[in-house]
Amino acid sequence: MSSFAGRMKEYPTVSLDRFDRENLHARAYFLSHCHKDHMKGLKGPLLRRKLQFSRTVRLYCSFVTKELLLNNPKYSFWEEYIVPLELESPTQISLVDEASGEKEEVVVTLLAAGHCPGSVMFLFEGCRGNVLYTGDFRFAAGDASRMEHLHSGSRVKDIQSVYLDSTFYDPRFYQIPTREVCLNGISQLIGNWIGQSPHHVVWLNCKAAYGYEYLFTNLGDEFNTQIHVNSLAMFKKMPEILSYVTTDRRTQIHACRHPKDDEFFQGNRLPCGCSAADGTPLRIISIKPSTMWFGERTKKTNVIIKTGASSYRACFSFHSSYSELRDFLTYLQPINIHPSVIPIGRTLTEVTQMLKLMCRKPSDQEAFVYKPLGVLKRSRPERPTYDSDSEDELFEGLDLAPVRKKMGLRKDVQKENLPETTAPPVSVEEPSAVTLTDTQSVSCNYVDCTESNGEDEDEEDEGKDVAANSEPPKWDDFFTTEMLPDSQNSHNSQSQSQSSRMSGSETPELFSDKDEETPDITDDFSLTLSASLSNHSSQNMDSSLPDTLILHPEQQRGDGSTRTLEDEPSASQVSSDFDIPSTPESKAPQQDELSQLYRKLASGEEVEMRKGSAVSR
DNA sequence: GCGATCAGTT
DNA sequence: CACAACTGATCGC
C-alpha cells in the first residue's frame, strides 16, 4: 500500500495520490489511477470547500481515471475541477499561488502505467528538473526504453528523481511471470474446463478493484464470449471493455461478486446465484488471481496452482517484479529514488538503501560521457549527458509563456492553464491549450521557483525530442482504453444481478472430495537478517517445471523456499543456495504434453507430477 | 449519524 | 500471498 505522503521534493506545490493534511494546500492535484489507497482525502469536506473558492486548483488525471472516478457519486463534486489529459501529450500547467499570484510552470506528461485501466505515471519537467512519479505500475523488462517521452533524442532523459512503486522492490519478488505467460496458463485451464460441456463454468474470483479487465478482454477474445460482472456502469464510455462484459448470467465465464461469494461457491453456486442451467447443475471451478513470485534462479514458473478440488490460484500481478523494477531503474538511472511503498517485512531505511544501488552514481555521469556502455550490463542507448545547450533553443521563447497563453506556439506541449481568466465551474473543457514544439522546455524564465525546498540540484538538460522506437508497452491499448464521447448505453443487457438466489443450492455432491489443502508452507528458516519472508506458498517449486503448470497441492513443496535471489552478493544469496535444490536436468514438456496435462487437470483427474513430467493416475 | 481509523478477512 | 477492498468495532465530532 502506498505510503507516499503526496508531495515531491522538487515540486512541492503539487500533490499526487494524497489529498489530506498538507496536501490541502496544493496548487494542483494529480491522480495516477482509481484505487482507494491512492485517493485518501479525495472526498474530504475541506478539500471540497477549497475547490469551491479556487479558480485555479484542478485535478489532473487520464480520461479513463476521470470516468472511473466519477462513476462513484461520492466524487461527483470533482467533475468541474477535473482536467483529463491525453497520454503522451506534454502539457504545460501553471501552478499558481492564489494568494500571492506567484506562479510556476511545469510540463507534465502522462505515461501509461499498465497497472489498471486509466493508470498513468506523471513525468514532470520544470525548473527543478525532470521528475517521474510512477504511481503504481507494471512494466515488463524493456518497456521504459520504448517510451518516447522518457527520451530526448536517442538519449534517456536526465531524471532527477523517481518516486517509485516499490511494492516488489525486494529480492524475494525477483521474478513474476509475464502477463502473457499468466494469461496463457489461465486460458488453457479455462479452455479445458468450459470446453467439456455448457454446464462447465468458471468463476474468476477477482477482488473488487480495477485491474482485471485485461483478463476479461483477452479471455473474451479467446473464447468468444462475454464475462459476467456485477455492473457495467463504470465502463459505459469504454467500448473496448464494455463489449467484453455482460450482466447476462448465461455465460461460462463469471467474474461477478457477492459478499458471501465463497459460501456460494462452496454450495456450488456462482456469486450471481446461478447454480444450474436447464435443470443441470453447474460444474464450477474458481480461479483466484493472485501474485506469485519466483526466485532468481528459479527457472520454472508455475502459473496455475490447484488449491482444492475445484479451486485454483492463477498468477497475476498489478505491479512490476524486483527484476522488472531493476530493469526500469537501471535504464533510467535517476539521481534519486524515493520508494512509495515499503514491502512488508522491511524498513524504509532498508529499502532506501537498496534503492541507492540503482541510482546514478557520480562516476556514471562521466562514464557515460566517455564510455557509455561501460557500466551497463546490457546495451542501450547512451546516457544523457548534459546537453547544456539544448535547452537554449527551447528557451528562445523566454517569454513564451505569455504568448503561449494566447496561441499555440510550440507544438507538443499543450498549455493547460486554468487561468485566472478562465472558466469558473463550468465544464472540464480544456482551457487554452497551447502546444510547444518540444517536449520539454518549460519556461522557467519568468517563473518563480524559489519555493522548492529540499536540496537544490539544478538540472538543465533536455534536448530535442525525438521519438525513440516508440512501441508502447503491450497492454497499453487496453489500459488506456478509448472512451466514447458520451452516453451510449448499449450493452445493457438485462437485469443486473438482481440477487435472485436460485434456490435449492444443490449440494456439492460432485465435489465431495473437498480438499482443504492449504497450500502452505512452513515458513521456517529464519535465515538471515531482516528477511522476514512470509511463507509463500509454492512458487519456487522445484525445477524443471515448465511455464504454466498446474500443481497439485500435495506436490507443493513446503520448502519455504523463497529464494531470495538477490544479485547483491549478500547474505540473501545464501538463502538462495540454501533452500533451493539446484535445478537438475530437466526437459521442458512439449506443448502437446502440456495441453494433455491441462485437460486432465481441468477435468478433475488426478495428476502426478514428477520431475519434468506429469502423468495421470 | 457520519466519518475516520484500525484490525481482521478475503 | 503481500493487492486492495470490504466488514465491523471503536472513537470523535
XYZ file of C-alpha atoms (C1' of nucleotides) in Angstrom:
640
model
C 0.000 0.000 0.000
C 1.192 3.353 -0.851
C 2.653 5.286 1.970
C 3.569 8.201 -0.202
C 2.664 11.391 1.602
C 1.587 13.165 -1.536
C 4.353 15.545 -2.363
C 7.601 15.529 -4.220
C 10.601 17.419 -3.064
C 11.177 19.075 -6.370
C 7.659 20.270 -6.938
C 6.155 20.589 -3.518
C 3.268 22.740 -4.581
C 1.509 19.860 -6.257
C 0.051 16.799 -4.604
C -0.288 13.355 -6.072
C -2.412 10.468 -4.918
C -2.887 12.031 -1.497
C -5.363 14.721 -0.694
C -5.368 15.122 3.035
C -3.317 17.058 5.522
C -0.627 19.194 3.958
C -1.941 18.311 0.580
C -4.917 20.513 1.198
C -2.719 23.427 0.227
C -1.633 22.163 -3.128
C -1.890 24.275 -6.245
C -2.711 21.289 -8.392
C -3.638 17.665 -7.831
C -2.774 14.541 -9.721
C -4.429 11.158 -9.508
C -2.468 8.326 -11.067
C -5.253 5.768 -11.002
C -8.520 4.964 -9.382
C -7.633 2.746 -6.448
C -8.752 3.739 -2.997
C -5.357 3.753 -1.404
C -4.341 6.471 -3.801
C -7.404 8.547 -3.129
C -7.022 9.302 0.517
C -8.741 12.537 1.365
C -10.181 12.901 -2.086
C -13.673 13.283 -0.798
C -12.787 15.344 2.194
C -15.095 18.213 3.030
C -12.221 20.591 3.483
C -10.860 19.894 0.067
C -14.292 20.220 -1.397
C -14.665 23.606 0.135
C -11.294 24.699 -1.045
C -12.241 23.896 -4.593
C -15.328 25.996 -4.394
C -13.244 29.001 -3.571
C -10.488 28.368 -6.020
C -10.255 29.370 -9.609
C -7.088 27.560 -10.447
C -6.809 24.375 -8.468
C -7.595 21.365 -10.568
C -7.206 17.613 -10.558
C -5.282 16.127 -13.459
C -5.621 12.525 -14.488
C -6.255 10.382 -17.533
C -9.634 10.339 -19.232
C -10.247 6.830 -18.083
C -9.426 7.633 -14.484
C -11.791 10.556 -14.615
C -14.521 8.322 -15.884
C -13.950 5.685 -13.238
C -13.735 8.267 -10.507
C -16.940 9.989 -11.452
C -18.686 6.698 -11.622
C -18.715 6.881 -7.853
C -21.216 9.538 -6.792
C -19.146 10.364 -3.765
C -16.634 12.003 -6.022
C -19.025 13.637 -8.406
C -18.346 17.042 -6.916
C -14.976 16.828 -8.612
C -16.445 16.862 -12.043
C -15.974 20.504 -12.785
C -12.468 20.548 -11.390
C -11.008 17.643 -13.278
C -8.839 18.252 -16.280
C -8.312 14.981 -18.080
C -5.120 14.760 -20.079
C -4.228 12.615 -23.027
C -1.389 10.193 -22.720
C 1.935 11.154 -24.138
C 0.937 14.747 -24.585
C 3.195 17.104 -22.713
C 1.031 19.746 -21.160
C 2.090 22.909 -19.508
C 0.434 23.670 -16.259
C 0.611 26.864 -14.292
C 0.940 26.379 -10.610
C -0.493 29.454 -9.104
C -0.457 30.618 -5.563
C -3.787 32.258 -5.429
C -2.895 34.394 -2.511
C 0.238 35.982 -3.867
C -0.158 35.438 -7.536
C 3.184 33.766 -7.622
C 3.401 31.282 -10.385
C 5.487 28.384 -11.543
C 5.244 26.495 -14.765
C 5.680 22.818 -15.171
C 5.144 20.471 -18.075
C 3.528 17.191 -17.249
C 3.258 14.132 -19.435
C 1.116 11.100 -18.717
C 2.618 7.717 -19.472
C 0.560 4.542 -19.477
C 1.454 2.596 -16.349
C -0.083 -0.791 -17.044
C -1.472 -1.159 -13.566
C -5.173 -0.826 -14.164
C -7.429 0.972 -16.620
C -6.509 4.610 -16.746
C -3.380 4.229 -14.665
C -0.550 6.560 -15.539
C 2.813 7.786 -14.465
C 3.398 11.506 -14.343
C 6.559 12.941 -15.786
C 7.184 16.471 -14.578
C 9.603 18.724 -16.339
C 10.345 22.105 -14.978
C 12.989 24.234 -13.463
C 13.520 21.782 -10.671
C 14.448 19.043 -13.031
C 12.718 16.066 -14.506
C 10.856 14.014 -12.020
C 8.960 10.825 -12.653
C 6.171 9.828 -10.326
C 5.302 6.287 -11.292
C 2.105 5.759 -9.397
C 1.552 2.030 -9.317
C 2.787 0.287 -12.415
C 3.646 -2.928 -14.150
C 6.266 -2.672 -16.798
C 7.922 -5.610 -18.400
C 11.645 -5.538 -18.990
C 12.478 -3.113 -21.712
C 9.292 -1.118 -21.579
C 10.943 2.064 -20.420
C 13.282 2.005 -23.377
C 10.313 2.113 -25.691
C 8.724 5.168 -24.221
C 9.288 8.238 -26.240
C 8.779 10.735 -23.508
C 11.418 9.225 -21.319
C 13.855 10.079 -24.035
C 15.256 13.163 -25.505
C 16.535 12.385 -28.877
C 18.103 8.997 -28.666
C 19.027 9.514 -25.093
C 17.310 8.827 -21.904
C 16.241 11.983 -20.198
C 18.148 13.092 -17.215
C 15.862 12.184 -14.374
C 16.383 13.948 -11.114
C 14.105 11.750 -9.084
C 11.829 8.809 -9.461
C 9.016 8.336 -6.977
C 8.704 4.627 -7.304
C 6.062 1.989 -6.855
C 8.368 -0.163 -4.802
C 5.791 -2.756 -3.862
C 8.024 -5.571 -5.012
C 11.368 -3.962 -4.653
C 12.738 -6.818 -2.674
C 14.741 -9.766 -3.975
C 12.108 -12.067 -2.622
C 9.968 -10.971 -5.532
C 12.667 -11.475 -8.049
C 10.525 -12.548 -10.876
C 6.864 -12.672 -11.604
C 5.732 -14.379 -14.758
C 4.824 -12.031 -17.542
C 1.272 -11.166 -18.330
C 1.462 -13.255 -21.440
C 2.600 -16.315 -19.585
C -0.008 -15.893 -16.881
C -2.757 -15.299 -19.346
C -1.726 -18.289 -21.314
C -1.942 -20.544 -18.304
C -5.309 -19.191 -17.330
C -6.619 -19.557 -20.852
C -5.593 -23.137 -21.070
C -7.143 -24.002 -17.770
C -10.377 -22.292 -18.673
C -10.471 -23.680 -22.168
C -10.060 -27.191 -20.991
C -12.793 -26.761 -18.469
C -15.527 -24.927 -20.291
C -14.925 -26.979 -23.370
C -16.283 -30.022 -21.664
C -19.902 -29.004 -21.645
C -22.061 -25.925 -21.475
C -22.500 -26.600 -17.804
C -18.873 -26.296 -17.035
C -18.353 -22.741 -15.873
C -15.562 -20.725 -14.391
C -15.673 -18.175 -11.627
C -12.846 -15.681 -11.661
C -12.514 -14.737 -8.032
C -11.268 -11.216 -8.553
C -11.051 -8.586 -5.886
C -13.134 -5.521 -6.003
C -10.738 -3.298 -7.838
C -9.945 -2.205 -11.319
C -7.123 -4.039 -12.975
C -8.549 -7.376 -14.067
C -10.178 -6.006 -17.151
C -7.466 -7.106 -19.488
C -8.085 -10.597 -18.291
C -11.694 -10.244 -19.336
C -10.921 -8.843 -22.735
C -8.342 -11.467 -23.531
C -10.456 -14.338 -22.337
C -13.409 -12.863 -24.125
C -11.494 -12.890 -27.370
C -10.084 -16.291 -26.819
C -13.375 -17.930 -26.068
C -15.601 -15.645 -27.993
C -17.753 -14.869 -25.036
C -18.515 -12.160 -22.564
C -17.698 -12.239 -18.896
C -20.413 -11.857 -16.336
C -19.845 -8.957 -13.961
C -21.985 -7.137 -11.448
C -22.152 -3.834 -13.200
C -21.342 -2.250 -16.497
C -21.811 1.299 -15.378
C -18.186 2.223 -14.983
C -17.355 1.049 -18.453
C -20.163 2.743 -20.257
C -17.811 5.035 -22.094
C -15.130 2.451 -22.678
C -16.242 0.330 -25.587
C -13.105 -1.733 -25.548
C -14.013 -3.086 -22.191
C -17.739 -2.789 -22.367
C -18.041 -5.197 -25.215
C -16.420 -7.931 -23.153
C -18.568 -7.750 -20.069
C -22.179 -8.509 -19.548
C -24.792 -8.769 -16.875
C -26.347 -11.694 -18.631
C -25.569 -14.645 -16.432
C -25.795 -17.142 -19.183
C -22.141 -17.290 -19.888
C -19.482 -19.759 -18.925
C -17.096 -17.216 -17.519
C -18.074 -15.216 -14.472
C -16.286 -12.532 -12.532
C -19.306 -11.469 -10.561
C -19.051 -10.941 -6.847
C -21.186 -11.201 -3.765
C -20.302 -10.563 -0.139
C -20.710 -14.240 0.545
C -19.336 -15.496 -2.689
C -17.114 -18.037 -1.052
C -20.034 -19.621 0.679
C -21.909 -19.593 -2.541
C -19.085 -21.319 -4.230
C -18.950 -23.992 -1.579
C -22.598 -24.573 -2.282
C -21.852 -24.835 -5.956
C -23.403 -21.522 -6.762
C -21.889 -18.617 -8.546
C -21.864 -15.263 -6.776
C -24.716 -14.173 -9.011
C -26.761 -17.019 -7.650
C -26.616 -19.362 -10.599
C -26.312 -22.984 -9.738
C -27.875 -24.743 -12.612
C -28.964 -24.219 -16.136
C -31.729 -26.141 -17.766
C -32.013 -28.226 -14.706
C -28.475 -29.434 -14.901
C -26.213 -28.446 -12.045
C -23.279 -26.332 -12.996
C -19.778 -27.635 -12.731
C -17.934 -24.681 -11.301
C -14.268 -24.092 -10.777
C -12.896 -20.968 -9.198
C -9.741 -19.273 -10.273
C -8.293 -16.718 -7.941
C -5.835 -14.317 -9.483
C -3.047 -13.672 -7.048
C 0.540 -12.685 -7.056
C 3.161 -15.381 -7.323
C 6.831 -14.786 -7.369
C 9.896 -16.749 -8.031
C 13.498 -16.655 -7.177
C 16.256 -15.506 -9.346
C 17.433 -18.926 -10.137
C 14.077 -20.495 -10.379
C 13.515 -21.155 -13.964
C 10.137 -22.535 -13.987
C 7.133 -20.607 -13.255
C 4.099 -22.461 -12.240
C 1.442 -20.117 -13.096
C -1.559 -22.101 -12.009
C -1.828 -23.885 -8.732
C -4.608 -26.155 -7.727
C -5.721 -25.360 -4.221
C -8.724 -27.572 -3.868
C -10.949 -29.985 -5.664
C -12.243 -27.241 -7.865
C -10.241 -24.217 -6.978
C -7.145 -22.760 -8.444
C -4.907 -19.830 -7.947
C -3.568 -18.154 -11.010
C -0.610 -15.885 -11.188
C -1.489 -12.303 -11.712
C 0.302 -9.135 -10.754
C -0.566 -5.497 -10.892
C 2.986 -4.492 -10.047
C 6.400 -4.926 -11.508
C 8.654 -7.551 -10.002
C 12.015 -6.842 -8.486
C 13.826 -7.651 -11.687
C 11.424 -5.562 -13.710
C 11.978 -2.682 -11.333
C 15.674 -3.071 -11.626
C 15.466 -3.086 -15.355
C 13.411 0.054 -15.228
C 15.702 1.853 -12.818
C 18.870 0.693 -14.431
C 17.643 2.123 -17.644
C 16.605 5.470 -16.250
C 19.406 5.874 -13.788
C 17.798 8.651 -11.842
C 19.791 10.623 -9.358
C 17.340 9.898 -6.563
C 14.756 7.230 -5.988
C 12.051 7.547 -3.403
C 10.055 4.461 -2.533
C 6.331 4.929 -2.161
C 5.763 1.550 -0.641
C 7.724 -0.393 1.906
C 7.441 -4.088 1.199
C 6.226 -5.745 4.310
C 8.903 -7.028 6.479
C 11.254 -4.273 5.517
C 12.005 -0.832 6.732
C 12.225 2.433 4.955
C 15.904 2.631 5.643
C 16.469 -0.753 4.206
C 14.562 -0.072 1.050
C 16.073 3.313 0.589
C 19.461 1.773 0.975
C 18.732 -0.847 -1.602
C 17.403 1.723 -3.980
C 20.556 3.714 -3.731
C 22.220 0.952 -5.611
C 20.015 1.765 -8.532
C 20.725 5.451 -8.564
C 23.138 7.065 -10.882
C 26.486 7.355 -9.319
C 28.574 10.408 -9.715
C 31.052 8.392 -11.627
C 28.425 7.230 -14.019
C 27.976 10.637 -15.317
C 31.418 10.674 -16.716
C 31.420 7.103 -17.552
C 28.563 7.824 -19.813
C 30.328 10.574 -21.461
C 33.418 8.651 -22.245
C 32.266 5.129 -22.426
C 28.583 4.999 -22.414
C 28.290 1.322 -22.095
C 30.992 0.771 -19.663
C 28.908 0.481 -16.616
C 25.976 -1.218 -18.043
C 25.201 -4.802 -18.212
C 23.328 -4.606 -21.390
C 23.371 -2.342 -24.263
C 21.112 0.532 -24.535
C 21.124 3.974 -25.832
C 23.688 6.230 -24.462
C 23.073 8.013 -21.353
C 22.127 11.523 -21.340
C 24.929 13.746 -20.724
C 24.358 17.243 -20.002
C 23.289 18.949 -23.068
C 23.768 22.229 -21.719
C 22.804 23.867 -24.821
C 19.792 22.090 -25.881
C 17.689 23.961 -23.594
C 18.612 27.177 -25.102
C 16.814 26.602 -28.198
C 13.758 25.971 -26.338
C 14.248 28.938 -24.354
C 14.392 31.124 -27.198
C 10.956 31.762 -26.126
C 11.857 33.311 -22.968
C 8.725 34.997 -22.751
C 6.911 32.383 -24.486
C 4.642 31.755 -21.754
C 2.703 34.852 -22.115
C 2.488 34.245 -25.736
C 1.512 30.724 -25.384
C -1.293 31.806 -23.380
C -2.945 33.200 -26.357
C -1.884 30.998 -29.065
C -0.117 27.861 -29.517
C 3.381 28.286 -30.368
C 5.079 25.181 -29.617
C 3.794 22.017 -30.701
C 3.983 19.284 -28.417
C 3.102 20.782 -25.246
C -0.373 21.639 -24.502
C -0.810 24.519 -22.377
C -3.178 23.706 -19.776
C -3.706 26.663 -17.794
C -6.697 27.240 -15.965
C -6.186 30.706 -15.898
C -7.359 33.240 -13.912
C -9.487 34.236 -16.702
C -10.903 31.004 -17.416
C -13.775 29.226 -16.598
C -15.342 29.020 -13.400
C -17.087 25.946 -12.557
C -18.110 25.113 -15.965
C -17.183 22.054 -17.689
C -13.939 20.396 -17.959
C -13.085 21.708 -21.231
C -9.518 22.333 -21.728
C -8.761 25.857 -21.441
C -6.414 27.498 -23.717
C -4.224 24.746 -24.742
C -1.092 25.579 -26.422
C 1.384 23.411 -27.927
C 5.021 23.586 -27.782
C 7.297 22.172 -30.212
C 9.411 20.428 -27.953
C 8.512 18.209 -25.301
C 10.457 19.676 -22.625
C 11.322 23.160 -22.078
C 9.280 24.599 -19.507
C 9.877 28.148 -19.403
C 11.349 28.732 -16.113
C 12.284 32.094 -17.059
C 9.768 34.194 -15.594
C 8.724 31.695 -13.189
C 9.314 31.826 -9.603
C 10.767 28.621 -8.485
C 12.003 29.775 -5.252
C 9.837 27.820 -3.145
C 11.014 24.395 -3.709
C 12.590 23.109 -0.700
C 14.792 20.241 -0.373
C 18.106 20.123 -1.902
C 18.569 22.092 -4.911
C 20.087 20.363 -7.640
C 19.747 22.291 -10.676
C 19.101 20.467 -13.662
C 19.028 21.525 -17.040
C 19.459 19.115 -19.732
C 16.768 18.382 -22.043
C 17.493 18.133 -25.561
C 15.414 17.790 -28.529
C 12.753 15.384 -28.756
C 12.838 12.503 -30.927
C 10.803 9.563 -30.797
C 12.633 6.558 -29.890
C 11.392 3.424 -31.330
C 8.189 4.092 -29.728
C 6.426 0.932 -29.418
C 4.394 1.274 -26.369
C 4.409 -1.420 -23.827
C 1.983 -4.042 -24.617
C -1.324 -3.840 -22.954
C -1.328 -0.192 -23.292
C -4.156 -0.119 -25.604
C -6.140 -1.779 -23.084
C -5.106 0.055 -20.056
C -5.701 3.246 -21.732
C -8.927 2.366 -23.168
C -10.553 4.602 -25.520
C -13.664 6.202 -24.427
C -16.830 7.076 -26.120
C -17.732 10.666 -26.319
C -20.688 10.145 -24.287
C -23.585 8.178 -23.276
C -24.221 5.210 -25.274
C -25.667 2.708 -23.103
C -25.669 -0.066 -25.400
C -24.943 -3.255 -23.726
C -27.422 -3.000 -21.043
C -28.333 -6.472 -21.335
C -30.722 -7.360 -18.734
C -31.005 -7.122 -15.128
C -28.055 -6.682 -13.054
C -27.595 -9.350 -10.630
C -30.893 -8.970 -9.064
C -29.679 -11.209 -6.442
C -32.077 -13.842 -7.327
C -30.557 -16.575 -5.415
C -31.542 -19.521 -7.261
C -32.915 -21.543 -4.559
C -32.127 -25.103 -3.950
C -28.484 -24.817 -3.971
C -27.500 -28.180 -4.909
C -25.037 -29.617 -2.676
C -21.678 -30.266 -3.990
C -22.062 -33.891 -4.480
C -19.844 -33.635 -7.340
C -17.091 -32.284 -5.339
C -17.238 -34.436 -2.377
C -13.590 -34.705 -2.216
C -13.099 -31.400 -0.732
C -9.587 -30.975 -0.057
C -8.863 -28.224 2.226
C -5.409 -28.225 1.324
C -3.799 -25.244 2.480
C -1.114 -24.694 0.171
C 1.277 -23.537 2.527
C 4.493 -23.803 3.579
C 6.085 -23.570 6.662
C 7.974 -20.619 6.727
C 10.733 -21.782 8.685
C 14.042 -20.722 8.025
C 14.849 -17.737 9.829
C 17.667 -17.272 7.694
C 19.329 -14.075 7.694
C 18.679 -10.737 8.824
C 15.635 -8.848 8.368
C 14.358 -11.028 5.696
C 11.111 -11.770 7.224
C 9.922 -13.856 4.488
C 6.485 -14.779 4.991
C 5.571 -18.113 3.954
C 4.989 -18.010 0.451
C 3.331 -20.837 -0.978
C 4.655 -22.767 -3.612
C 6.260 -20.765 -6.105
C 9.788 -21.575 -6.474
C 8.888 -25.044 -6.995
C 11.290 -27.334 -7.984
C 12.960 -27.152 -11.078
C 12.046 -28.465 -14.299
C 8.511 -27.442 -14.356
C 7.523 -25.702 -17.443
C 5.761 -22.467 -17.601
C 2.195 -22.615 -16.777
C 1.933 -25.741 -14.956
C -0.774 -26.726 -12.697
C 0.318 -28.108 -9.471
C -1.473 -30.289 -7.217
C -1.420 -29.189 -3.680
C 0.332 -32.161 -2.432
C 3.111 -31.577 -4.614
C 3.704 -28.178 -3.496
C 6.687 -28.379 -1.585
C 6.829 -26.687 1.547
C 10.294 -25.781 1.492
C 9.506 -22.258 2.190
C 11.868 -21.567 -0.401
C 11.681 -18.101 -1.107
C 14.570 -17.991 -2.972
C 15.786 -14.828 -2.260
C 17.566 -14.173 -5.043
C 19.440 -11.295 -4.954
C 22.013 -10.037 -7.056
C 23.824 -8.359 -4.498
C 26.297 -10.770 -3.310
C 24.828 -10.556 0.018
C 23.533 -12.701 2.703
C 20.370 -13.374 0.896
C 22.286 -15.110 -1.694
C 22.962 -17.605 0.887
C 19.421 -18.381 1.372
C 19.022 -18.924 -2.218
C 21.633 -21.520 -2.321
C 20.446 -22.791 0.858
C 16.940 -23.741 0.277
C 16.827 -24.339 -3.321
C 17.826 -27.587 -4.626
C 19.517 -26.753 -7.747
C 17.746 -27.458 -10.856
C 18.692 -30.779 -12.213
C 18.409 -31.922 -15.674
C 15.007 -31.366 -16.836
C 13.401 -31.327 -20.081
C 10.665 -28.940 -20.792
C 7.456 -30.645 -21.659
C 6.206 -30.305 -25.138
C 3.206 -28.276 -25.867
C 1.009 -31.234 -26.509
C 2.089 -32.837 -23.302
C 1.144 -29.714 -21.550
C -2.199 -29.474 -23.168
C -2.826 -33.008 -22.234
C -1.952 -32.243 -18.695
C -4.144 -29.240 -18.583
C -7.027 -31.112 -19.959
C -6.678 -33.723 -17.275
C -6.324 -31.287 -14.517
C -9.208 -29.293 -15.732
C -11.396 -32.304 -15.924
C -10.563 -33.170 -12.406
C -8.331 -36.089 -12.985
C -5.612 -36.611 -10.580
C -2.285 -35.904 -11.909
C 1.009 -36.765 -10.522
C 3.999 -34.717 -11.053
C 7.440 -35.979 -11.481
C 10.494 -34.312 -12.451
C 9.864 -32.843 -15.741
C 6.743 -34.695 -16.474
C 3.316 -35.411 -15.344
C 1.315 -38.496 -15.608
C -2.207 -39.101 -14.776
C -3.019 -41.822 -12.479
C -25.419 9.705 12.467
C -21.429 10.385 9.719
C -16.652 9.767 9.088
C -12.028 8.394 10.122
C -9.236 4.623 11.785
C -7.867 0.114 12.826
C -7.934 -4.867 12.990
C -9.399 -8.771 10.698
C -10.894 -11.180 6.289
C -10.786 -12.396 1.708
C 0.225 -14.423 -0.641
C 1.560 -9.373 0.390
C -3.055 -6.326 -3.714
C -6.888 -3.789 -2.478
C -11.279 -3.542 -0.514
C -14.797 -4.762 2.452
C -16.624 -5.529 7.316
C -17.169 -4.437 11.883
C -15.661 -2.227 16.225
C -14.314 1.993 18.229
C -13.759 6.802 18.802
C -14.746 11.606 17.977
C -17.443 15.329 16.402
